[in-house]
mmCIF file of C-alpha atoms in Angstrom:
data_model
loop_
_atom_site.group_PDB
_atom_site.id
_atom_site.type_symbol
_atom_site.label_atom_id
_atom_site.label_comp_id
_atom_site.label_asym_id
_atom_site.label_seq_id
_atom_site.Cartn_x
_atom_site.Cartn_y
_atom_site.Cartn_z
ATOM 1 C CA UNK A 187 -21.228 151.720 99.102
ATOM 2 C CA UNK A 188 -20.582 153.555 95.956
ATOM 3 C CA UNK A 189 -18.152 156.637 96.244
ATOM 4 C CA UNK A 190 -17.863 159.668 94.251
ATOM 5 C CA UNK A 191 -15.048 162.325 94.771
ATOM 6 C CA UNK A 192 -14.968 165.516 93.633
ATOM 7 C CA UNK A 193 -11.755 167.970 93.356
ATOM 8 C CA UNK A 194 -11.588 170.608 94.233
ATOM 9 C CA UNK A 195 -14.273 171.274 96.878
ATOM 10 C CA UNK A 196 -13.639 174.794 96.717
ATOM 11 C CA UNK A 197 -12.091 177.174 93.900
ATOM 12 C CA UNK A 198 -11.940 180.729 93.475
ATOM 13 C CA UNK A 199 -10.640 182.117 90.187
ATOM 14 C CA UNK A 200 -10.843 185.107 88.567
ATOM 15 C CA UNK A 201 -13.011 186.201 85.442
ATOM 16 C CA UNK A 202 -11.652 185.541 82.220
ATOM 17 C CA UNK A 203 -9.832 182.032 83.504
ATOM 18 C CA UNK A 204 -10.509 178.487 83.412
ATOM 19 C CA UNK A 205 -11.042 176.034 86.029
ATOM 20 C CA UNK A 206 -10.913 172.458 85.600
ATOM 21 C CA UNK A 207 -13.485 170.356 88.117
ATOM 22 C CA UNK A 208 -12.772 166.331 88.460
ATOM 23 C CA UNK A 209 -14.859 163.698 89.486
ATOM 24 C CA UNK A 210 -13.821 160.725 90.192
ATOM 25 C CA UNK A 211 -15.597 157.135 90.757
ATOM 26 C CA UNK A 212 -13.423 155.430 93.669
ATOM 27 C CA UNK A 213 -14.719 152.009 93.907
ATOM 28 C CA UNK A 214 -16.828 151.148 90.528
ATOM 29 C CA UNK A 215 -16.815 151.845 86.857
ATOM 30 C CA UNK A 216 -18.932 154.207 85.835
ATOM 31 C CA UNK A 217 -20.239 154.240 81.865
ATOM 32 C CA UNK A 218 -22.254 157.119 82.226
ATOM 33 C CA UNK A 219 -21.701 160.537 84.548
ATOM 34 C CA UNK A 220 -24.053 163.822 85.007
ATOM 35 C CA UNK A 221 -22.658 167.139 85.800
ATOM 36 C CA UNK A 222 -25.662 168.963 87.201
ATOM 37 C CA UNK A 223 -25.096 172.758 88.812
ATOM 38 C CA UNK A 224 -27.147 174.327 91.454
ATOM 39 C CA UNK A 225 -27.551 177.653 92.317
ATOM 40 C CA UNK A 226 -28.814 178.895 96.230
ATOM 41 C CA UNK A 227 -32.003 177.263 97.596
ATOM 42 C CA UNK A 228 -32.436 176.183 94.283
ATOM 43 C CA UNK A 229 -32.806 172.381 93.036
ATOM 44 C CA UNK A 230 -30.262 170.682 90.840
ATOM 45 C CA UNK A 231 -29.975 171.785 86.807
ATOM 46 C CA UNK A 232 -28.485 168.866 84.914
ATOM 47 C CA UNK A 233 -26.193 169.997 82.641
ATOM 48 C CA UNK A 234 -24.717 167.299 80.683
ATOM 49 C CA UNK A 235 -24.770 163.319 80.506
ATOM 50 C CA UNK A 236 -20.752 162.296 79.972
ATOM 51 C CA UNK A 237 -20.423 158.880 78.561
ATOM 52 C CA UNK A 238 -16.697 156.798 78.127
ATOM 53 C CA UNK A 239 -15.422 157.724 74.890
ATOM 54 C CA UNK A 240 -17.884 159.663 73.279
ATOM 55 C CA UNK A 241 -18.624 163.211 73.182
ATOM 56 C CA UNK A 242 -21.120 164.439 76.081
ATOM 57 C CA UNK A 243 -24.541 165.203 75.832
ATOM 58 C CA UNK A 244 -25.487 168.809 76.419
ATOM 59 C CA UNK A 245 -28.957 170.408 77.858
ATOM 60 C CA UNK A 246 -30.710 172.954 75.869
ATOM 61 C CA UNK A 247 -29.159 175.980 76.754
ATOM 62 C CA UNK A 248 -25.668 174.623 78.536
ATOM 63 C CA UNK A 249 -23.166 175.819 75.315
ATOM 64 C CA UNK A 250 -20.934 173.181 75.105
ATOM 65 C CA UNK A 251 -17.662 175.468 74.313
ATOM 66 C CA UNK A 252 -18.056 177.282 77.301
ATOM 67 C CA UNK A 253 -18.503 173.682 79.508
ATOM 68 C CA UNK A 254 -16.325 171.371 78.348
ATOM 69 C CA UNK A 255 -16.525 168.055 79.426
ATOM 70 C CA UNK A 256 -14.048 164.783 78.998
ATOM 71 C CA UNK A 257 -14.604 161.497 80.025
ATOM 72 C CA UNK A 258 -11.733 159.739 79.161
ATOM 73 C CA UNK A 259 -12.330 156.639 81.426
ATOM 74 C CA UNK A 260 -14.714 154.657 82.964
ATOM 75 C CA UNK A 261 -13.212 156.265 86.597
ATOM 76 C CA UNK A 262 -12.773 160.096 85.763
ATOM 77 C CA UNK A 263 -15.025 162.940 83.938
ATOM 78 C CA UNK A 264 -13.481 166.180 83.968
ATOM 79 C CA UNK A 265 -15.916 169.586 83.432
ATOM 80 C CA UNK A 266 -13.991 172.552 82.352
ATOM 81 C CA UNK A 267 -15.430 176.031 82.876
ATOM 82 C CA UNK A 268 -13.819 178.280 80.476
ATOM 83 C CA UNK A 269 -13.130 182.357 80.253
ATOM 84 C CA UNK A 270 -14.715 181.793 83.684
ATOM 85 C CA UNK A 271 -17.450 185.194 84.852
ATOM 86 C CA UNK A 272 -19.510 186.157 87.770
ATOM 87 C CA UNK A 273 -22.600 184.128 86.699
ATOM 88 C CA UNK A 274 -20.862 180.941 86.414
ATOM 89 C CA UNK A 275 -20.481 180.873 90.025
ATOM 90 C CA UNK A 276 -22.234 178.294 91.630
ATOM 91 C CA UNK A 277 -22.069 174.726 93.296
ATOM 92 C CA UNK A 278 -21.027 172.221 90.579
ATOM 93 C CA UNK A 279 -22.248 168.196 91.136
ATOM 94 C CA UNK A 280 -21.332 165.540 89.619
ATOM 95 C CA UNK A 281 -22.677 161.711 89.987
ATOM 96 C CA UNK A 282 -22.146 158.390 88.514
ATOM 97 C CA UNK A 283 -23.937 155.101 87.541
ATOM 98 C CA UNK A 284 -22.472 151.833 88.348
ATOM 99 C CA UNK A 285 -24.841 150.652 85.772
ATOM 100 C CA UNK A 286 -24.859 146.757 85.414
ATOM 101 C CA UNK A 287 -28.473 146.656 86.839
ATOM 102 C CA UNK A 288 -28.041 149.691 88.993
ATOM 103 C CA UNK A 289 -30.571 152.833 88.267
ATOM 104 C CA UNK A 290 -29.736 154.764 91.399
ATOM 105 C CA UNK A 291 -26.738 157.860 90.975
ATOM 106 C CA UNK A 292 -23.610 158.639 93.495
ATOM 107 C CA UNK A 293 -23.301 162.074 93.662
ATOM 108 C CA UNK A 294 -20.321 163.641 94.672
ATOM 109 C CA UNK A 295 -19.222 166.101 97.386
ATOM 110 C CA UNK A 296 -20.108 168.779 94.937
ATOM 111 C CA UNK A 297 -17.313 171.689 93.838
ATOM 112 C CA UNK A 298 -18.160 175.200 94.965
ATOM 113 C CA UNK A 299 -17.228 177.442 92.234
ATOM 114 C CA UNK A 300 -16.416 181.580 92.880
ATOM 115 C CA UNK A 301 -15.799 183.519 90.176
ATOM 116 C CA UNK A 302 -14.332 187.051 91.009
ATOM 117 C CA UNK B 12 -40.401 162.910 80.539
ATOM 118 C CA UNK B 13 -42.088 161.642 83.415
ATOM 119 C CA UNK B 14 -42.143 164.863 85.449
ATOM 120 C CA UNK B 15 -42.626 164.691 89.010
ATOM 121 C CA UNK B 16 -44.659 166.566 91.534
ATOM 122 C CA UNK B 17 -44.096 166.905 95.802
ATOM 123 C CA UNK B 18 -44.637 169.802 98.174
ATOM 124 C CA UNK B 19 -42.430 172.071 98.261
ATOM 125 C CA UNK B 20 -41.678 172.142 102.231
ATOM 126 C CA UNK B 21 -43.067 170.063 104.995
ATOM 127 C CA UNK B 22 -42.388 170.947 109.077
ATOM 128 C CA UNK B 23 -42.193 167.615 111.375
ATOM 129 C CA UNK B 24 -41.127 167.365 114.996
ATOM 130 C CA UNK B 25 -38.325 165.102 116.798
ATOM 131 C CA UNK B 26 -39.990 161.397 116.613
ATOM 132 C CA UNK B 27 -42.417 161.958 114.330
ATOM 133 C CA UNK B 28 -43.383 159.618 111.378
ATOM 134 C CA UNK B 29 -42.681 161.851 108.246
ATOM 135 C CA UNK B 30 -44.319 160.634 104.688
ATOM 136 C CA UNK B 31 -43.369 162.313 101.983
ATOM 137 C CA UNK B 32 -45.355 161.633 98.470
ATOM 138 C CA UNK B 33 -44.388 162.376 94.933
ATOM 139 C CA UNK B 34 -46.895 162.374 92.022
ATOM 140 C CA UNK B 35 -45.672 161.431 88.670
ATOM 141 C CA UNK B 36 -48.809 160.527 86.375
ATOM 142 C CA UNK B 37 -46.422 159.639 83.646
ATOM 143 C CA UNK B 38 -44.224 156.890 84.264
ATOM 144 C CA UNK B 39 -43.249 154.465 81.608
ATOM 145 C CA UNK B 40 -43.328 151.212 82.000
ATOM 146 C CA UNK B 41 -39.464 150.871 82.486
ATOM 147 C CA UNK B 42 -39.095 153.523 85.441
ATOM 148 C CA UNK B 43 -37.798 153.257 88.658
ATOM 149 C CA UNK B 44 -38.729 155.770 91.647
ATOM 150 C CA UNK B 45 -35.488 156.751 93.382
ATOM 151 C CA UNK B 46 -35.229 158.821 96.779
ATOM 152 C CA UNK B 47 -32.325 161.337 97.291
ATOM 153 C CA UNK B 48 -31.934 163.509 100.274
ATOM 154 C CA UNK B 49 -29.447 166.556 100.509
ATOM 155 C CA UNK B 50 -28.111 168.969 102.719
ATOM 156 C CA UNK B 51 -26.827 172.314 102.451
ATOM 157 C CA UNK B 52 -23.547 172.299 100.126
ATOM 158 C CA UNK B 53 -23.409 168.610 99.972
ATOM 159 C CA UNK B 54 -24.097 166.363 96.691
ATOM 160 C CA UNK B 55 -27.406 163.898 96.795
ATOM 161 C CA UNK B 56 -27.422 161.188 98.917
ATOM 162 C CA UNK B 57 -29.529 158.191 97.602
ATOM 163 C CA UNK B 58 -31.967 156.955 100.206
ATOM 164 C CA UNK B 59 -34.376 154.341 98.369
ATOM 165 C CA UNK B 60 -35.286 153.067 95.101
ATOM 166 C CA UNK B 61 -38.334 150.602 94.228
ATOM 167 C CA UNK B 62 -40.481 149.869 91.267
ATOM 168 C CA UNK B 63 -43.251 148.884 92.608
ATOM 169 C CA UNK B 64 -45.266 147.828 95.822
ATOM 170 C CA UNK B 65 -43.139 148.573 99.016
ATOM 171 C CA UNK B 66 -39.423 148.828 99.731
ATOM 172 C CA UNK B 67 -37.752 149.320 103.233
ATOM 173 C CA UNK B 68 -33.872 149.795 104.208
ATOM 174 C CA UNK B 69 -32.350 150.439 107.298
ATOM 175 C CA UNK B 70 -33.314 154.560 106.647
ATOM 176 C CA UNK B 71 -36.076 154.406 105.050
ATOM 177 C CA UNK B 72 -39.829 152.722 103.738
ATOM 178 C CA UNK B 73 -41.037 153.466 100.167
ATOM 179 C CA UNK B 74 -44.663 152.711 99.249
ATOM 180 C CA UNK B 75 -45.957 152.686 95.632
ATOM 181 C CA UNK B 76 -49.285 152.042 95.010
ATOM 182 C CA UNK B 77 -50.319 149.359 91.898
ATOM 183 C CA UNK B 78 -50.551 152.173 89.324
ATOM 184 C CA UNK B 79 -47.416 153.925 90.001
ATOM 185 C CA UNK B 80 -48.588 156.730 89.592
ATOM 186 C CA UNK B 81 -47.283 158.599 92.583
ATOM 187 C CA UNK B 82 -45.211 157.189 95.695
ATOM 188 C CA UNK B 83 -44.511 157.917 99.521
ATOM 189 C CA UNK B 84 -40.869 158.296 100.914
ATOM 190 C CA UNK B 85 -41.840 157.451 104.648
ATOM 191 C CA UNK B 86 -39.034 158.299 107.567
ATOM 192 C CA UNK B 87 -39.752 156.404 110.504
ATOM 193 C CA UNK B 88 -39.359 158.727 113.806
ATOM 194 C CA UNK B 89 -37.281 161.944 112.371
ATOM 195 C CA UNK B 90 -34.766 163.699 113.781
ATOM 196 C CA UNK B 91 -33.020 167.399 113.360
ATOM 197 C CA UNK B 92 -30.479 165.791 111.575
ATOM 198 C CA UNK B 93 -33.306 164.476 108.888
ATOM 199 C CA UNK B 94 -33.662 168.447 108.081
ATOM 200 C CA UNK B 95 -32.878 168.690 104.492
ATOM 201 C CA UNK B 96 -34.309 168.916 101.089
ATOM 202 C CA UNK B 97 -35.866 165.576 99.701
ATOM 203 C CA UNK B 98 -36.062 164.774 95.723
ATOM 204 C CA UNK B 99 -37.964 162.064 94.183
ATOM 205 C CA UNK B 100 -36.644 160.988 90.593
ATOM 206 C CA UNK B 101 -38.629 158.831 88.205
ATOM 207 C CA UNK B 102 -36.576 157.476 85.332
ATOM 208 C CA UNK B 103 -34.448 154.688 83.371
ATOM 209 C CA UNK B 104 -30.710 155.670 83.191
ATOM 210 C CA UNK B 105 -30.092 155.138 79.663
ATOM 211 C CA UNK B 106 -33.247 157.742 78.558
ATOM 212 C CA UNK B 107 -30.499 160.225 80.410
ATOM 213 C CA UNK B 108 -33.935 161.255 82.286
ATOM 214 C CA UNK B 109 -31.893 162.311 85.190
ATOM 215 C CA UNK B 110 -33.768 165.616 85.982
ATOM 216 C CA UNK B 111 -34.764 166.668 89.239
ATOM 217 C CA UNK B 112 -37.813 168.276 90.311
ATOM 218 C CA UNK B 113 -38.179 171.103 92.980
ATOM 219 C CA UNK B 114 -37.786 168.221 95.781
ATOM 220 C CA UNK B 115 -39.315 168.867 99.203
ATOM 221 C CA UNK B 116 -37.798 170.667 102.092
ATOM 222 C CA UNK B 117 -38.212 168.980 105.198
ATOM 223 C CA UNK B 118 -37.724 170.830 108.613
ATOM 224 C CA UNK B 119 -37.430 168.909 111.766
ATOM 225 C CA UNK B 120 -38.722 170.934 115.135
ATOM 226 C CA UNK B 121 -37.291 169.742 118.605
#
């Protein structure tokens, strides 16, 4: 099947940095990627819709400066957290479609994010 | 937006038939239903996806009746390790509809 990685799985950082999350699609091309965060016993927020090439789509209320996201090939999306704080710690998902017919997403491992 | 509606938790025991229904009044014409299941910490894992009538895999049984309007995720015979929280989704990939609802938690009892 369809695989998604996701690296790191874990990252602690400190406020005021930046971390950089990756998600990779092993196996299959993938046009279009979501970053969705989720916060504890809580269902998953979609943040952004990353397509190849082209600037990503934010969701009201995601700022775009603070999240940035490159998708610089149809294998890799990359979410940046940046001047990191407390509140942006959470569990950070990404998933892919294979498109090509394919409506269903692979989701990754997920990237738990700690912000000290 | 076709929004989506389930319960919010469910409690089965070990064996059990477990049906699991999602209400989502709105669906456009183009729409799939897709089935994810997740566990603590973990990303989604897709289960089943069907447009219409009934689908079964090797996991799983998905029923949707002729006006779409709602479907049933049905896991034959659960187990503990079927504990985990269950989201339908209801959309076309390129409307970037990829939202998810509250999803169902489903607890499996010995």
């Amino acid at each position: 099947g369809a695989v998604v990685s996701q690296h790191p799985s874990r990252v602690i950082c400190k406020s005021g940095t930046s971390v950089k999350i990756e998600c990779r699609s092993l196996d299959f091309q993938a046009t279009t990627m979501f970053w969705y965060r989720q916060f504890p016993k809580q269902s998953l927020m979609l943040m952004a819709t990353s397509n190849e090439g082209s600037k990503a789509t934010y969701e009201q209320g995601v700022e775009k400066d603070k999240f940035l996201i490159n998708h610089a090939s149809l294998t890799l999306s990359t979410l940046t957290v940046t001047s990191a704080h407390p509140e942006d710690s959470s569990f950070y998902i990404c998933s892919a479609l294979p498109g090509q017919g394919h409506y269903e997403q692979y989701f990754g491992p997920g990237t738990r994010l700690t912000v000290t | 937006l076709a929004k989506t509606t389930q319960p919010i938790s469910m409690d089965s025991y070990e064996g059990q038939e477990v049906n699991i229904t999602c209400s989502h009044n709105n669906i456009a014409t183009n729409d799939y239903i897709t089935w994810y299941q997740q566990f603590p910490s973990q990303g989604p894992r897709f289960i089943i996806q069907g447009y219409k009538t009934k689908v079964t895999n090797e996991v799983a049984s998905l029923f949707i009746p002729a006006d779409r309007k709602s479907s049933t995720l049905s896991l034959p015979r659960v187990s503990l390790s079927d504990t985990a929280v269950y989201y339908c989704l209801v959309g076309l990939y390129n409307n970037n509809d990829m939202r998810f609802g509250a999803g169902t938690r489903l607890t499996v009892k010995p």
